[in-house]
CSV table of C-alpha atoms in Angstrom, one decimal:
chain,number,residue,atom,x,y,z
D,1,MET,CA,6.3,-16.3,-38.1
D,2,ALA,CA,3.6,-16.1,-40.8
D,3,LYS,CA,0.1,-15.3,-39.5
D,4,ASN,CA,-2.6,-17.8,-40.3
D,5,LEU,CA,-5.4,-15.9,-42.0
D,6,ASN,CA,-8.0,-18.4,-40.8
D,7,PHE,CA,-6.9,-18.5,-37.1
D,8,TYR,CA,-8.9,-16.6,-34.5
D,9,PRO,CA,-7.8,-16.5,-30.9
D,10,VAL,CA,-10.8,-16.4,-28.5
D,11,ILE,CA,-9.8,-15.5,-25.0
D,12,LEU,CA,-12.2,-16.3,-22.1
D,13,ALA,CA,-11.9,-13.5,-19.6
D,14,GLY,CA,-15.0,-13.6,-17.5
D,15,GLY,CA,-13.6,-15.3,-14.4
D,16,ARG,CA,-13.5,-13.5,-11.0
D,17,GLY,CA,-10.2,-14.9,-9.8
D,18,THR,CA,-11.5,-15.3,-6.3
D,19,ARG,CA,-8.5,-17.1,-5.0
D,20,PHE,CA,-6.5,-13.9,-5.5
D,21,TRP,CA,-8.7,-11.8,-3.2
D,22,PRO,CA,-8.3,-9.1,-1.9
D,23,LEU,CA,-6.3,-7.9,-4.9
D,24,SER,CA,-8.7,-9.6,-7.4
D,25,ARG,CA,-12.2,-8.0,-7.4
D,26,LYS,CA,-15.3,-8.1,-9.7
D,27,LYS,CA,-14.2,-5.1,-11.7
D,28,ARG,CA,-10.5,-5.8,-11.4
D,29,ALA,CA,-10.1,-9.6,-11.6
D,30,LYS,CA,-6.9,-11.7,-11.7
D,31,GLN,CA,-6.6,-11.4,-15.5
D,32,LEU,CA,-6.4,-7.6,-15.2
D,33,LEU,CA,-3.6,-7.7,-12.6
D,34,ALA,CA,0.1,-7.5,-13.3
D,35,LEU,CA,1.1,-10.6,-11.3
D,36,ASP,CA,4.1,-11.6,-13.4
D,37,GLY,CA,5.9,-8.5,-14.8
D,38,LYS,CA,4.7,-5.1,-16.0
D,39,GLN,CA,2.0,-6.3,-18.3
D,40,THR,CA,-1.3,-7.7,-16.9
D,41,MET,CA,-2.2,-11.3,-17.4
D,42,ILE,CA,-4.6,-10.7,-20.3
D,43,GLN,CA,-2.1,-8.3,-21.9
D,44,GLN,CA,0.5,-11.1,-21.8
D,45,THR,CA,-2.0,-13.6,-23.2
D,46,VAL,CA,-2.7,-11.3,-26.2
D,47,ALA,CA,1.0,-10.4,-26.8
D,48,ARG,CA,2.2,-14.0,-27.1
D,49,LEU,CA,-0.6,-14.8,-29.6
D,50,LEU,CA,-0.1,-11.7,-31.8
D,51,PRO,CA,2.7,-13.3,-33.9
D,52,LEU,CA,0.0,-15.9,-35.0
D,53,ALA,CA,-2.9,-13.6,-35.7
D,54,PRO,CA,-3.5,-9.9,-36.3
D,55,ALA,CA,-5.3,-7.9,-33.6
D,56,LYS,CA,-8.5,-7.7,-35.7
D,57,LYS,CA,-8.8,-11.5,-35.4
D,58,PHE,CA,-8.9,-11.6,-31.6
D,59,TRP,CA,-12.2,-12.1,-29.7
D,60,ILE,CA,-12.6,-11.7,-25.9
D,61,ILE,CA,-15.5,-13.1,-24.0
D,62,ALA,CA,-15.9,-11.2,-20.7
D,63,ASN,CA,-18.7,-9.7,-18.6
D,64,ASP,CA,-20.2,-6.3,-17.9
D,65,ASP,CA,-18.0,-5.8,-14.8
D,66,LEU,CA,-14.8,-6.4,-16.7
D,67,GLN,CA,-15.5,-5.2,-20.2
D,68,PRO,CA,-14.6,-1.5,-19.7
D,69,ALA,CA,-11.2,-2.3,-18.1
D,70,ILE,CA,-10.4,-5.0,-20.7
D,71,SER,CA,-11.2,-2.6,-23.6
D,72,LYS,CA,-8.8,0.0,-22.0
D,73,GLN,CA,-6.0,-2.5,-21.4
D,74,LEU,CA,-6.4,-4.0,-25.0
D,75,SER,CA,-6.9,-0.8,-26.8
D,76,LYS,CA,-5.7,-2.2,-30.2
D,77,LEU,CA,-8.4,-4.9,-30.3
D,78,PRO,CA,-11.7,-4.1,-32.0
D,79,LYS,CA,-14.1,-3.0,-29.2
D,80,THR,CA,-17.0,-4.8,-31.0
D,81,GLN,CA,-15.1,-8.1,-30.5
D,82,ILE,CA,-14.9,-7.7,-26.7
D,83,LEU,CA,-18.2,-9.2,-25.8
D,84,ALA,CA,-19.8,-9.0,-22.3
D,85,GLU,CA,-21.9,-12.0,-21.3
D,86,PRO,CA,-25.1,-10.7,-19.7
D,87,ILE,CA,-24.8,-13.6,-17.2
D,88,GLY,CA,-22.0,-16.2,-16.7
D,89,ARG,CA,-22.9,-19.5,-18.4
D,90,ASN,CA,-19.5,-21.3,-18.2
D,91,THR,CA,-17.2,-22.1,-21.2
D,92,ALA,CA,-19.5,-24.1,-23.6
D,93,PRO,CA,-21.9,-21.2,-24.4
D,94,ALA,CA,-19.0,-18.6,-24.3
D,95,ILE,CA,-16.8,-20.4,-26.8
D,96,GLY,CA,-19.9,-21.7,-28.7
D,97,LEU,CA,-21.2,-18.1,-29.4
D,98,ALA,CA,-17.8,-17.2,-30.8
D,99,ALA,CA,-17.9,-20.3,-33.1
D,100,PHE,CA,-21.4,-19.5,-34.4
D,101,ILE,CA,-20.4,-15.9,-35.1
D,102,LEU,CA,-17.1,-16.8,-36.8
D,103,LEU,CA,-18.6,-19.6,-38.9
D,104,ARG,CA,-20.8,-16.9,-40.5
D,105,GLU,CA,-17.8,-14.7,-41.0
D,106,ASN,CA,-15.3,-17.3,-42.3
D,107,PRO,CA,-16.4,-20.9,-43.0
D,108,GLU,CA,-12.6,-21.9,-42.8
D,109,ALA,CA,-12.2,-20.3,-39.4
D,110,VAL,CA,-10.0,-22.2,-36.9
D,111,ILE,CA,-10.6,-21.1,-33.3
D,112,GLY,CA,-8.1,-21.2,-30.4
D,113,MET,CA,-9.7,-21.1,-27.0
D,114,PHE,CA,-7.4,-19.6,-24.3
D,115,PRO,CA,-7.8,-18.8,-20.7
D,116,SER,CA,-6.8,-15.1,-20.0
D,117,ASP,CA,-4.6,-15.6,-16.9
D,118,HIS,CA,-1.9,-18.3,-17.5
D,119,VAL,CA,1.8,-18.0,-17.6
D,120,ILE,CA,4.0,-19.5,-20.4
D,121,ALA,CA,7.8,-19.7,-20.0
D,122,ASP,CA,8.9,-20.6,-23.5
D,123,GLU,CA,6.7,-18.5,-25.9
D,124,LYS,CA,8.5,-19.6,-29.1
D,125,ARG,CA,7.8,-23.2,-28.4
D,126,TYR,CA,4.3,-22.3,-27.3
D,127,ARG,CA,3.6,-20.8,-30.7
D,128,GLU,CA,5.2,-23.7,-32.6
D,129,THR,CA,2.9,-26.1,-30.7
D,130,LEU,CA,-0.1,-23.9,-31.6
D,131,GLU,CA,0.9,-23.8,-35.3
D,132,ARG,CA,0.9,-27.6,-35.3
D,133,GLY,CA,-2.4,-27.7,-33.5
D,134,ILE,CA,-4.0,-25.2,-36.0
D,135,GLU,CA,-2.8,-27.5,-38.8
D,136,VAL,CA,-4.5,-30.6,-37.2
D,137,ALA,CA,-7.7,-28.7,-36.3
D,138,ALA,CA,-8.0,-27.3,-39.9
D,139,ALA,CA,-7.5,-30.8,-41.5
D,140,GLY,CA,-11.0,-32.2,-40.6
D,141,ALA,CA,-13.5,-32.6,-37.8
D,142,ASN,CA,-10.6,-32.7,-35.3
D,143,ILE,CA,-10.3,-31.3,-31.8
D,144,VAL,CA,-6.9,-30.5,-30.3
D,145,VAL,CA,-6.2,-30.0,-26.6
D,146,LEU,CA,-2.9,-28.9,-25.2
D,147,GLY,CA,-1.9,-31.3,-22.4
D,148,VAL,CA,0.7,-30.6,-19.7
D,149,ARG,CA,2.9,-33.4,-18.5
D,150,PRO,CA,2.2,-33.7,-14.7
D,151,ASN,CA,5.2,-33.4,-12.4
D,152,ARG,CA,3.1,-34.1,-9.3
D,153,ALA,CA,-0.1,-35.8,-8.2
D,154,GLU,CA,-2.2,-32.6,-8.5
D,155,ILE,CA,-5.9,-32.8,-7.5
D,156,GLY,CA,-6.8,-29.3,-8.7
D,157,TYR,CA,-6.7,-30.1,-12.5
D,158,GLY,CA,-8.7,-32.3,-14.8
D,159,TYR,CA,-6.7,-35.0,-16.6
D,160,ILE,CA,-6.5,-36.3,-20.1
D,161,GLU,CA,-5.8,-40.0,-20.8
D,162,THR,CA,-4.0,-40.5,-24.0
D,163,GLY,CA,-3.5,-43.5,-26.3
D,164,GLY,CA,-1.3,-44.1,-29.4
D,165,LEU,CA,0.5,-41.5,-31.5
D,166,PHE,CA,-1.2,-39.6,-34.3
D,167,GLN,CA,0.8,-38.2,-37.2
D,168,GLY,CA,4.1,-38.4,-35.2
D,169,ASP,CA,3.7,-35.8,-32.5
D,170,ALA,CA,0.1,-35.7,-31.4
D,171,LEU,CA,-1.6,-38.4,-29.2
D,172,HIS,CA,-5.1,-39.9,-29.5
D,173,VAL,CA,-7.2,-38.9,-26.5
D,174,ARG,CA,-9.0,-41.8,-24.8
D,175,ARG,CA,-11.0,-39.8,-22.2
D,176,PHE,CA,-11.2,-36.7,-20.1
D,177,THR,CA,-11.3,-37.1,-16.3
D,178,GLU,CA,-12.4,-34.5,-13.9
D,179,LYS,CA,-10.4,-33.5,-10.8
D,180,PRO,CA,-9.4,-36.7,-9.1
D,181,ASN,CA,-8.7,-37.5,-5.4
D,182,ALA,CA,-5.1,-37.8,-4.3
D,183,GLU,CA,-4.9,-41.6,-4.7
D,184,ARG,CA,-6.2,-41.5,-8.3
D,185,ALA,CA,-4.0,-38.5,-9.2
D,186,ALA,CA,-0.9,-40.5,-8.0
D,187,GLU,CA,-2.1,-43.5,-10.2
D,188,PHE,CA,-2.4,-41.1,-13.2
D,189,VAL,CA,1.1,-39.7,-12.8
D,190,ALA,CA,2.6,-43.2,-12.4
D,191,ALA,CA,0.8,-44.5,-15.5
D,192,GLY,CA,2.7,-42.0,-17.7
D,193,SER,CA,-0.1,-41.7,-20.2
D,194,TYR,CA,-2.0,-38.9,-18.5
D,195,PHE,CA,-1.7,-35.1,-19.0
D,196,TRP,CA,-3.2,-32.1,-17.1
D,197,ASN,CA,-5.9,-30.4,-19.1
D,198,SER,CA,-4.6,-26.9,-19.7
D,199,GLY,CA,-7.9,-25.5,-20.9
D,200,MET,CA,-6.4,-24.6,-24.3
D,201,PHE,CA,-8.2,-26.1,-27.3
D,202,LEU,CA,-8.2,-25.7,-31.1
D,203,TRP,CA,-11.0,-26.6,-33.5
D,204,SER,CA,-12.5,-25.3,-36.6
D,205,ALA,CA,-15.7,-23.2,-36.1
D,206,GLN,CA,-17.5,-25.8,-38.2
D,207,THR,CA,-16.4,-28.7,-35.9
D,208,LEU,CA,-17.4,-26.9,-32.7
D,209,VAL,CA,-20.8,-25.8,-34.1
D,210,GLU,CA,-21.6,-29.3,-35.2
D,211,ALA,CA,-20.5,-30.8,-31.9
D,212,LEU,CA,-22.7,-28.3,-30.0
D,213,ARG,CA,-25.7,-29.1,-32.3
D,214,GLU,CA,-25.1,-32.8,-31.5
D,215,HIS,CA,-24.4,-32.7,-27.8
D,216,LEU,CA,-26.1,-29.4,-26.6
D,217,PRO,CA,-28.9,-28.9,-29.1
D,218,LYS,CA,-31.1,-26.4,-27.2
D,219,THR,CA,-28.2,-24.1,-26.4
D,220,ALA,CA,-26.9,-24.4,-29.9
D,221,LEU,CA,-30.2,-23.2,-31.2
D,222,LEU,CA,-30.1,-20.1,-28.9
D,223,LEU,CA,-26.4,-19.4,-29.8
D,224,ALA,CA,-27.3,-19.5,-33.6
D,225,LYS,CA,-30.1,-17.0,-33.1
D,226,ILE,CA,-27.8,-14.6,-31.2
D,227,ALA,CA,-25.0,-15.0,-33.8
D,228,ASP,CA,-27.5,-14.2,-36.6
D,229,THR,CA,-28.0,-10.7,-35.1
D,230,TYR,CA,-24.2,-10.0,-34.7
D,231,GLY,CA,-23.3,-6.7,-36.4
D,232,THR,CA,-26.9,-5.4,-36.3
D,233,ARG,CA,-28.8,-3.2,-33.9
D,234,LYS,CA,-30.6,-6.2,-32.5
D,235,PHE,CA,-27.5,-7.9,-31.2
D,236,ALA,CA,-27.3,-6.4,-27.7
D,237,SER,CA,-31.0,-7.0,-26.9
D,238,THR,CA,-31.0,-10.5,-28.4
D,239,PHE,CA,-27.8,-11.5,-26.5
D,240,LYS,CA,-29.3,-10.2,-23.3
D,241,ARG,CA,-32.7,-11.9,-23.8
D,242,LEU,CA,-31.6,-15.4,-25.1
D,243,TYR,CA,-28.1,-16.0,-23.5
D,244,PRO,CA,-29.4,-16.5,-19.9
D,245,HIS,CA,-31.5,-19.5,-21.3
D,246,CYS,CA,-28.3,-21.3,-22.4
D,247,GLU,CA,-27.2,-24.2,-20.3
D,248,ASN,CA,-24.6,-23.4,-17.6
D,249,ILE,CA,-22.0,-26.0,-18.6
D,250,SER,CA,-18.3,-26.3,-19.4
D,251,VAL,CA,-17.2,-27.3,-22.9
D,252,ASP,CA,-15.4,-30.3,-21.2
D,253,TYR,CA,-18.7,-31.7,-20.0
D,254,ALA,CA,-20.8,-30.6,-23.0
D,255,VAL,CA,-18.6,-31.7,-25.9
D,256,LEU,CA,-15.3,-33.3,-24.9
D,257,GLU,CA,-16.5,-36.0,-22.6
D,258,PRO,CA,-19.4,-37.3,-24.8
D,259,ARG,CA,-17.1,-37.0,-27.9
D,260,SER,CA,-14.3,-39.0,-26.3
D,261,ALA,CA,-16.8,-41.7,-25.2
D,262,LYS,CA,-17.2,-42.5,-29.0
D,263,GLY,CA,-13.7,-44.1,-28.8
D,264,GLN,CA,-10.4,-42.6,-29.8
D,265,GLU,CA,-10.7,-43.2,-33.6
D,266,ALA,CA,-14.3,-41.9,-33.9
D,267,GLY,CA,-13.8,-39.1,-31.3
D,268,LYS,CA,-11.0,-37.4,-33.3
D,269,ILE,CA,-9.6,-35.6,-30.2
D,270,TYR,CA,-5.9,-35.2,-30.1
D,271,CYS,CA,-3.5,-34.1,-27.4
D,272,LEU,CA,-0.4,-32.0,-28.2
D,273,PRO,CA,2.1,-32.1,-25.2
D,274,ALA,CA,2.5,-28.6,-23.9
D,275,ASP,CA,6.2,-28.7,-23.2
D,276,PHE,CA,6.6,-24.9,-22.9
D,277,GLY,CA,6.6,-24.1,-19.1
D,278,TRP,CA,2.9,-23.7,-18.4
D,279,ASN,CA,1.5,-22.4,-15.1
D,280,ASP,CA,-2.1,-21.4,-14.4
D,281,LEU,CA,-1.1,-19.4,-11.3
D,282,GLY,CA,-4.1,-20.7,-9.5
D,283,SER,CA,-3.5,-19.3,-6.1
D,284,TRP,CA,-1.2,-17.1,-4.0
D,285,THR,CA,0.8,-20.3,-3.3
D,286,ALA,CA,1.3,-20.9,-7.0
D,287,LEU,CA,2.4,-17.3,-7.5
D,288,HIS,CA,4.9,-17.6,-4.7
D,289,GLU,CA,6.3,-20.8,-6.1
D,290,HIS,CA,6.5,-19.3,-9.6
D,291,HIS,CA,8.4,-16.2,-8.5
D,292,THR,CA,10.8,-17.9,-6.1
D,293,ALA,CA,11.7,-20.4,-8.9
D,294,LYS,CA,12.5,-17.4,-11.2
D,295,THR,CA,14.3,-15.1,-8.8
D,296,THR,CA,15.4,-17.3,-5.8
D,297,PRO,CA,15.0,-14.6,-3.1
D,298,PRO,CA,16.7,-15.1,0.3
D,299,GLU,CA,15.0,-17.7,2.4
D,300,ALA,CA,12.2,-17.8,-0.3
D,301,ASN,CA,10.6,-14.6,1.1
D,302,LEU,CA,8.7,-12.5,-1.4
D,303,VAL,CA,7.9,-9.1,0.1
D,304,THR,CA,6.4,-6.0,-1.5
D,305,GLY,CA,6.7,-2.9,0.7
D,306,SER,CA,8.4,0.4,1.1
D,307,GLY,CA,11.0,-1.2,3.3
D,308,VAL,CA,11.7,-4.7,4.7
D,309,PHE,CA,13.2,-6.3,7.8
D,310,LEU,CA,13.3,-10.1,8.0
D,311,LEU,CA,14.5,-12.2,11.0
D,312,ASN,CA,14.1,-16.0,11.1
D,313,ALA,CA,11.5,-15.7,8.5
D,314,ARG,CA,11.1,-18.2,5.7
D,315,GLY,CA,8.9,-18.9,2.7
D,316,ASN,CA,6.5,-16.0,3.1
D,317,TYR,CA,4.6,-14.0,0.6
D,318,ILE,CA,3.8,-10.5,1.9
D,319,HIS,CA,2.2,-7.8,-0.3
D,320,ALA,CA,1.9,-4.4,1.6
D,321,PRO,CA,2.8,-1.7,-0.9
D,322,GLY,CA,3.7,1.6,0.8
D,323,LYS,CA,4.2,0.0,4.2
D,324,PHE,CA,7.4,-0.9,6.0
D,325,VAL,CA,7.2,-4.7,6.5
D,326,ALA,CA,8.9,-6.5,9.4
D,327,ALA,CA,8.6,-10.3,9.5
D,328,VAL,CA,10.0,-12.0,12.6
D,329,GLY,CA,10.0,-15.7,13.2
D,330,VAL,CA,7.2,-16.5,10.7
D,331,THR,CA,7.1,-19.3,8.1
D,332,ASP,CA,5.0,-19.9,5.0
D,333,LEU,CA,2.6,-17.0,5.5
D,334,VAL,CA,0.6,-15.2,2.9
D,335,VAL,CA,-0.3,-11.7,3.8
D,336,VAL,CA,-2.0,-9.4,1.3
D,337,GLU,CA,-3.1,-5.9,2.1
D,338,THR,CA,-5.3,-3.5,0.2
D,339,PRO,CA,-6.8,-0.2,1.4
D,340,ASP,CA,-10.0,-1.9,2.5
D,341,ALA,CA,-9.0,-5.5,3.4
D,342,LEU,CA,-6.2,-7.7,4.9
D,343,LEU,CA,-5.7,-11.3,4.0
D,344,ILE,CA,-3.7,-13.5,6.4
D,345,THR,CA,-3.3,-17.2,5.6
D,346,THR,CA,-0.7,-19.8,5.1
D,347,ARG,CA,0.7,-21.2,1.8
D,348,GLN,CA,-0.9,-24.5,2.7
D,349,GLN,CA,-4.3,-23.0,3.0
D,350,ALA,CA,-4.3,-20.4,0.2
D,351,GLN,CA,-6.4,-22.6,-2.0
D,352,ASP,CA,-9.3,-21.8,0.3
D,353,VAL,CA,-9.2,-18.0,-0.1
D,354,GLY,CA,-12.1,-18.2,-2.6
D,355,LYS,CA,-14.3,-19.2,0.4
D,356,VAL,CA,-13.8,-15.7,1.8
D,357,VAL,CA,-15.4,-14.2,-1.4
D,358,LYS,CA,-18.3,-16.7,-1.1
D,359,TYR,CA,-18.9,-15.5,2.5
D,360,LEU,CA,-18.7,-11.8,1.4
D,361,ASP,CA,-21.2,-12.5,-1.4
D,362,GLU,CA,-23.6,-14.3,1.0
D,363,LYS,CA,-23.3,-11.4,3.5
D,364,LYS,CA,-23.9,-8.9,0.6
D,365,LEU,CA,-20.7,-7.1,1.5
D,366,HIS,CA,-20.4,-5.9,-2.2
D,367,LYS,CA,-17.8,-3.2,-1.6
D,368,LEU,CA,-15.3,-5.9,-0.6
D,369,VAL,CA,-15.8,-8.1,-3.7
């Protein structure tokens, strides 16, 4: 697979992964954990993109807590391209800063924006889809989103409403819709023209910079000033001083929604169906489902321990390394042990684990987060 010399993968890696507490912590978040094999999530993300771009073209946007560990895990990437946000400002300023820097470096740059912690089953098809997306993004002021065909009425994802075909395989995007309630989600799935928003986008640096100048002018001005100092001694201090003044807003709200409101012809947003086995592993429940689908363990019990005894136990996820685990007469539990914490919940309630972290933050129990 030939590497595209103008393609730059930008991986957003500043999230805390709070729904994977107590394993996921501020300095060792979900993307730094090996949840699906021997490599960590961010290592997998980079590895599947390397056939499309050399290591020197990768950029990582992280934070001060995670930057040292990410640099260690991704030792082949240039350390100067693993940036640490001085404060979290959501996806629009993060990807926007990369766009302003890369536009100065290469006016033909095409940026791929990728989360750092997703799972892809069919990597060959994934790269083929991205190659097509790069082609569309490079051909004008076009924005490409990878959309996942919904197989259930999921309320945890944003949705993309699509229109007619564009150049054979892409679809015009009519609008982006934030996370719906259960009734609307069921309507979207029944309609057949809606996709889940995977959070993966492709656009030229020029297109994104112009869109930010149009829809987020104050933040665009700040990002331009920061980018102007990249590669100089002033960069770190300028980044620290100006970035906190950027608006705290997602790229979906800042660019995609107002752009799609122009209409599908003028908006120039296109959806490529992501038919390559995508999973964002958003919770312990999703991780359990992912692994049981791959390995089909007895009675759907996934147990990590030094030894295991199971009796009338079904559908449990238990992580207690170094401990003998006995599960008797329990169903659909999630139990995760670390040296300083123990999580006990059910697979039905695992989406709420992030609320534990919120409580710990409020109580200033910093050692536990």
